[in-house]
XYZ file of C-alpha atoms in Angstrom:
276
model
C -11.081 191.578 117.453
C -9.463 190.111 114.352
C -8.175 186.585 114.922
C -4.824 185.888 113.326
C -4.958 182.700 111.287
C -2.142 180.265 111.902
C 0.035 179.350 108.960
C 0.839 175.652 108.903
C 3.429 173.466 107.205
C 1.631 171.154 104.806
C 3.025 168.256 102.791
C 0.836 167.370 99.817
C 1.557 163.911 98.478
C 0.546 163.188 94.886
C 1.253 160.436 92.393
C 4.295 160.949 90.188
C 2.674 159.138 87.249
C 1.117 162.357 85.909
C 2.380 165.941 86.125
C 0.684 168.510 88.343
C -1.304 170.089 86.715
C -1.960 167.464 84.011
C -1.630 169.872 81.076
C -1.584 169.387 78.182
C -3.527 166.147 78.804
C -2.782 164.643 75.403
C 0.910 164.642 76.400
C 0.807 164.070 80.151
C -2.098 161.666 80.772
C -1.708 157.945 79.937
C -4.289 156.161 77.792
C -7.299 155.193 79.875
C -6.445 157.595 82.738
C -8.228 160.861 83.460
C -5.834 163.220 85.246
C -8.760 164.362 87.408
C -7.163 163.749 90.847
C -4.071 165.600 89.667
C -6.197 168.605 88.756
C -7.782 168.560 92.230
C -4.301 168.445 93.770
C -3.241 171.417 91.627
C -6.169 173.619 92.663
C -5.764 172.714 96.332
C -2.005 173.261 96.405
C -2.101 176.654 94.727
C -4.956 177.880 96.930
C -3.165 176.836 100.122
C -0.060 178.686 98.925
C -2.203 181.730 98.120
C -3.550 181.668 101.675
C -0.032 181.892 103.028
C 0.611 178.350 104.237
C 3.990 176.675 103.859
C 3.257 174.002 101.275
C 5.555 171.291 99.956
C 4.241 169.352 96.965
C 5.586 165.841 96.442
C 5.017 165.076 92.775
C 6.795 164.533 89.464
C 9.809 166.725 88.708
C 8.120 168.349 85.707
C 5.179 169.571 87.785
C 4.544 173.320 87.956
C 3.619 174.886 91.282
C 4.150 177.910 93.517
C 4.745 175.488 96.402
C 8.114 173.941 97.156
C 8.417 170.918 94.829
C 10.038 167.663 95.941
C 10.392 164.771 93.528
C 12.338 161.574 92.918
C 12.333 161.878 89.123
C 12.953 164.788 86.760
C 9.774 163.856 84.851
C 6.568 161.926 85.487
C 6.670 158.131 85.215
C 4.508 158.450 82.095
C 6.858 160.899 80.386
C 9.865 158.742 81.312
C 8.187 155.663 79.778
C 8.275 154.002 83.193
C 4.550 153.491 83.692
C 5.033 149.780 84.415
C 7.321 150.714 87.320
C 5.254 153.604 88.660
C 4.290 151.917 91.948
C 7.953 151.537 92.942
C 8.599 155.217 92.237
C 5.467 156.178 94.187
C 6.663 154.259 97.237
C 10.017 156.011 96.897
C 8.225 159.378 96.896
C 5.999 158.401 99.830
C 9.039 157.247 101.791
C 10.654 160.649 101.195
C 7.625 162.434 102.691
C 7.721 160.399 105.875
C 11.503 160.663 106.214
C 11.137 164.449 106.159
C 8.169 164.259 108.547
C 10.327 162.309 110.999
C 12.734 165.265 111.025
C 9.876 167.619 111.939
C 9.350 169.384 108.609
C 5.529 169.235 108.568
C 2.473 169.818 110.730
C 0.286 167.612 108.528
C 0.603 165.325 105.501
C -2.232 165.398 102.966
C -1.985 162.201 100.956
C -3.809 161.587 97.704
C -3.223 157.864 98.044
C -5.543 155.810 100.182
C -3.677 152.561 100.835
C -0.034 153.371 100.108
C 0.295 156.196 102.616
C -1.595 154.132 105.201
C 1.349 151.724 105.403
C 3.574 154.614 106.536
C 1.131 156.773 108.514
C 1.053 154.419 111.500
C 4.811 154.877 111.918
C 4.722 158.690 111.960
C 3.906 161.224 114.666
C 2.816 163.687 111.960
C -0.916 163.224 111.252
C -1.908 162.094 107.756
C -5.131 163.043 105.982
C -5.868 160.815 102.987
C -8.357 161.892 100.320
C -10.221 158.938 98.831
C -10.421 159.612 95.101
C -11.653 156.158 94.042
C -14.504 153.802 94.738
C -14.000 151.636 97.825
C -13.994 148.295 96.041
C -13.560 145.021 97.913
C -9.798 144.821 97.409
C -9.400 148.325 98.898
C -11.781 147.579 101.749
C -9.883 144.390 102.647
C -6.711 146.423 103.211
C -8.090 149.695 104.582
C -10.056 147.899 107.302
C -6.639 147.261 108.892
C -5.891 151.001 108.833
C -9.126 152.484 110.160
C -7.427 154.706 112.744
C -3.870 155.142 111.480
C -4.722 158.116 109.270
C -7.629 160.501 108.812
C -9.772 160.220 105.686
C -11.542 162.742 103.467
C -14.357 161.243 101.421
C -15.477 162.994 98.231
C -19.138 162.142 98.885
C -21.113 160.676 101.774
C -22.190 157.845 99.497
C -18.560 156.843 98.989
C -18.291 155.953 102.692
C -20.833 153.119 102.636
C -18.435 150.159 102.184
C -16.305 151.394 105.120
C -18.462 153.647 107.316
C -16.180 153.348 110.359
C -12.969 154.772 108.939
C -11.678 157.824 110.789
C -13.380 160.332 108.495
C -12.459 163.955 109.063
C -14.641 165.506 106.354
C -16.548 165.025 103.132
C -15.028 167.434 100.613
C -16.732 167.409 97.240
C -14.526 168.005 94.216
C -14.666 171.651 93.235
C -14.332 173.447 89.933
C -12.853 176.810 89.070
C -15.907 178.568 87.677
C -13.738 181.383 86.303
C -12.409 178.922 83.720
C -15.857 177.951 82.450
C -17.469 180.159 79.781
C -21.241 180.552 79.514
C -23.455 181.014 76.483
C -27.226 181.404 76.352
C -27.182 180.393 72.699
C -27.370 176.610 72.239
C -26.609 174.541 69.165
C -28.032 171.211 68.021
C -25.470 168.815 69.499
C -24.729 166.993 72.757
C -21.457 166.309 74.592
C -19.972 163.396 76.523
C -16.742 163.965 78.488
C -15.002 161.309 80.555
C -12.904 158.172 80.393
C -13.861 155.784 77.587
C -14.918 153.007 79.926
C -18.090 150.899 80.373
C -18.725 152.438 83.802
C -18.998 155.919 82.267
C -21.741 154.964 79.814
C -20.134 155.990 76.524
C -22.010 153.300 74.590
C -25.261 154.531 76.116
C -24.417 158.127 75.135
C -24.020 156.944 71.539
C -27.423 155.253 71.750
C -28.939 158.552 72.930
C -27.393 160.321 69.930
C -28.723 157.742 67.483
C -32.242 157.585 68.903
C -32.546 161.375 69.097
C -30.690 161.916 65.795
C -28.502 164.479 67.569
C -24.817 165.015 66.820
C -22.577 163.779 69.653
C -19.056 164.939 70.529
C -17.094 162.509 72.728
C -14.133 163.817 74.745
C -11.887 161.589 76.825
C -8.992 159.202 77.084
C -9.328 155.715 75.649
C -7.238 152.583 75.784
C -6.994 151.605 72.136
C -6.256 147.990 73.062
C -9.403 147.385 75.094
C -12.327 145.403 73.675
C -14.803 148.059 74.829
C -13.202 150.671 72.586
C -12.652 148.331 69.643
C -16.091 146.658 69.702
C -18.534 149.129 71.260
C -17.205 152.613 70.526
C -14.865 152.836 67.537
C -17.256 151.149 65.028
C -19.901 153.804 65.826
C -17.651 156.798 65.166
C -18.557 158.141 61.734
C -17.367 161.745 61.989
C -20.903 162.939 61.316
C -23.396 161.877 63.973
C -20.821 160.434 66.400
C -17.530 162.325 66.701
C -14.549 161.302 68.846
C -12.454 164.342 69.801
C -9.845 162.562 71.942
C -8.089 163.775 75.062
C -7.966 167.556 74.742
C -7.539 170.587 76.991
C -10.300 171.607 79.378
C -10.659 174.918 77.550
C -11.434 173.000 74.358
C -14.072 170.888 76.133
C -15.628 174.000 77.689
C -15.815 175.613 74.255
C -18.104 172.792 73.134
C -19.979 172.482 76.422
C -21.038 176.120 76.535
C -23.125 175.775 73.359
C -24.247 172.151 73.754
C -27.922 171.325 73.978
C -27.119 168.848 76.748
C -24.300 167.125 78.593
C -24.878 163.365 78.385
C -23.294 161.241 81.112
C -25.311 157.994 81.565
C -23.281 156.424 84.373
C -23.357 152.669 84.821
C -21.909 152.605 88.342
C -21.902 154.474 91.641
C -19.528 157.398 91.154
C -17.382 157.952 94.273
C -18.029 161.709 94.042
C -21.795 161.413 93.515
């Protein structure tokens, strides 16, 4: 007997700093940010819609989705030059979700904030699932330990749970990729690729050292904060356009074009990645 799957009413709560999806990244992603959580939200939202669920996406007004879109601004905080005020706008958006939940609009709220939705979740009869996209640093732990049971949590790796093992975890859901977007080539060329935020934790300086010691051309993709010492002192002086090449924040298709023929992907992490 075929079991009929229940269609549910899902609110997906995203940040309104960056558009969903974050394309093109050079326009929609602030310096030093990645846009990675926003891409995860995009894939999840569109797949849930495809499966027939009733999905409402709470995000910036310039987001593109097949779900119902609810926003508090016509554009993202970044595109409105309101990045310094983005937290206030996020709380406004979060408040809107829970006001609608109080009126019975949703069966579940899937938040992509950890702390900010926790403040509201305890006041709502609609269950909240919060995906933890970031490392559980001390300042997060100090707050979330007060909200262990008020919402459910989805970790993006089992390792991520260690600082707070007794949160109400519902699942570990590793970040996925759309393999249809990724080209493959058996033919490799004599260069290596780094892709990620230009930040000490990501090991960009170490990737440059690999390129120099192996005498292999390196292409660096990712967002940098031009005002940070790390960029000015450790990275920029090593970019010569020959051995070490900085390509900036570009589309995923452009990165994949280089990755498919690269001899290696170099990602010498200097910290515990939440998703690893």
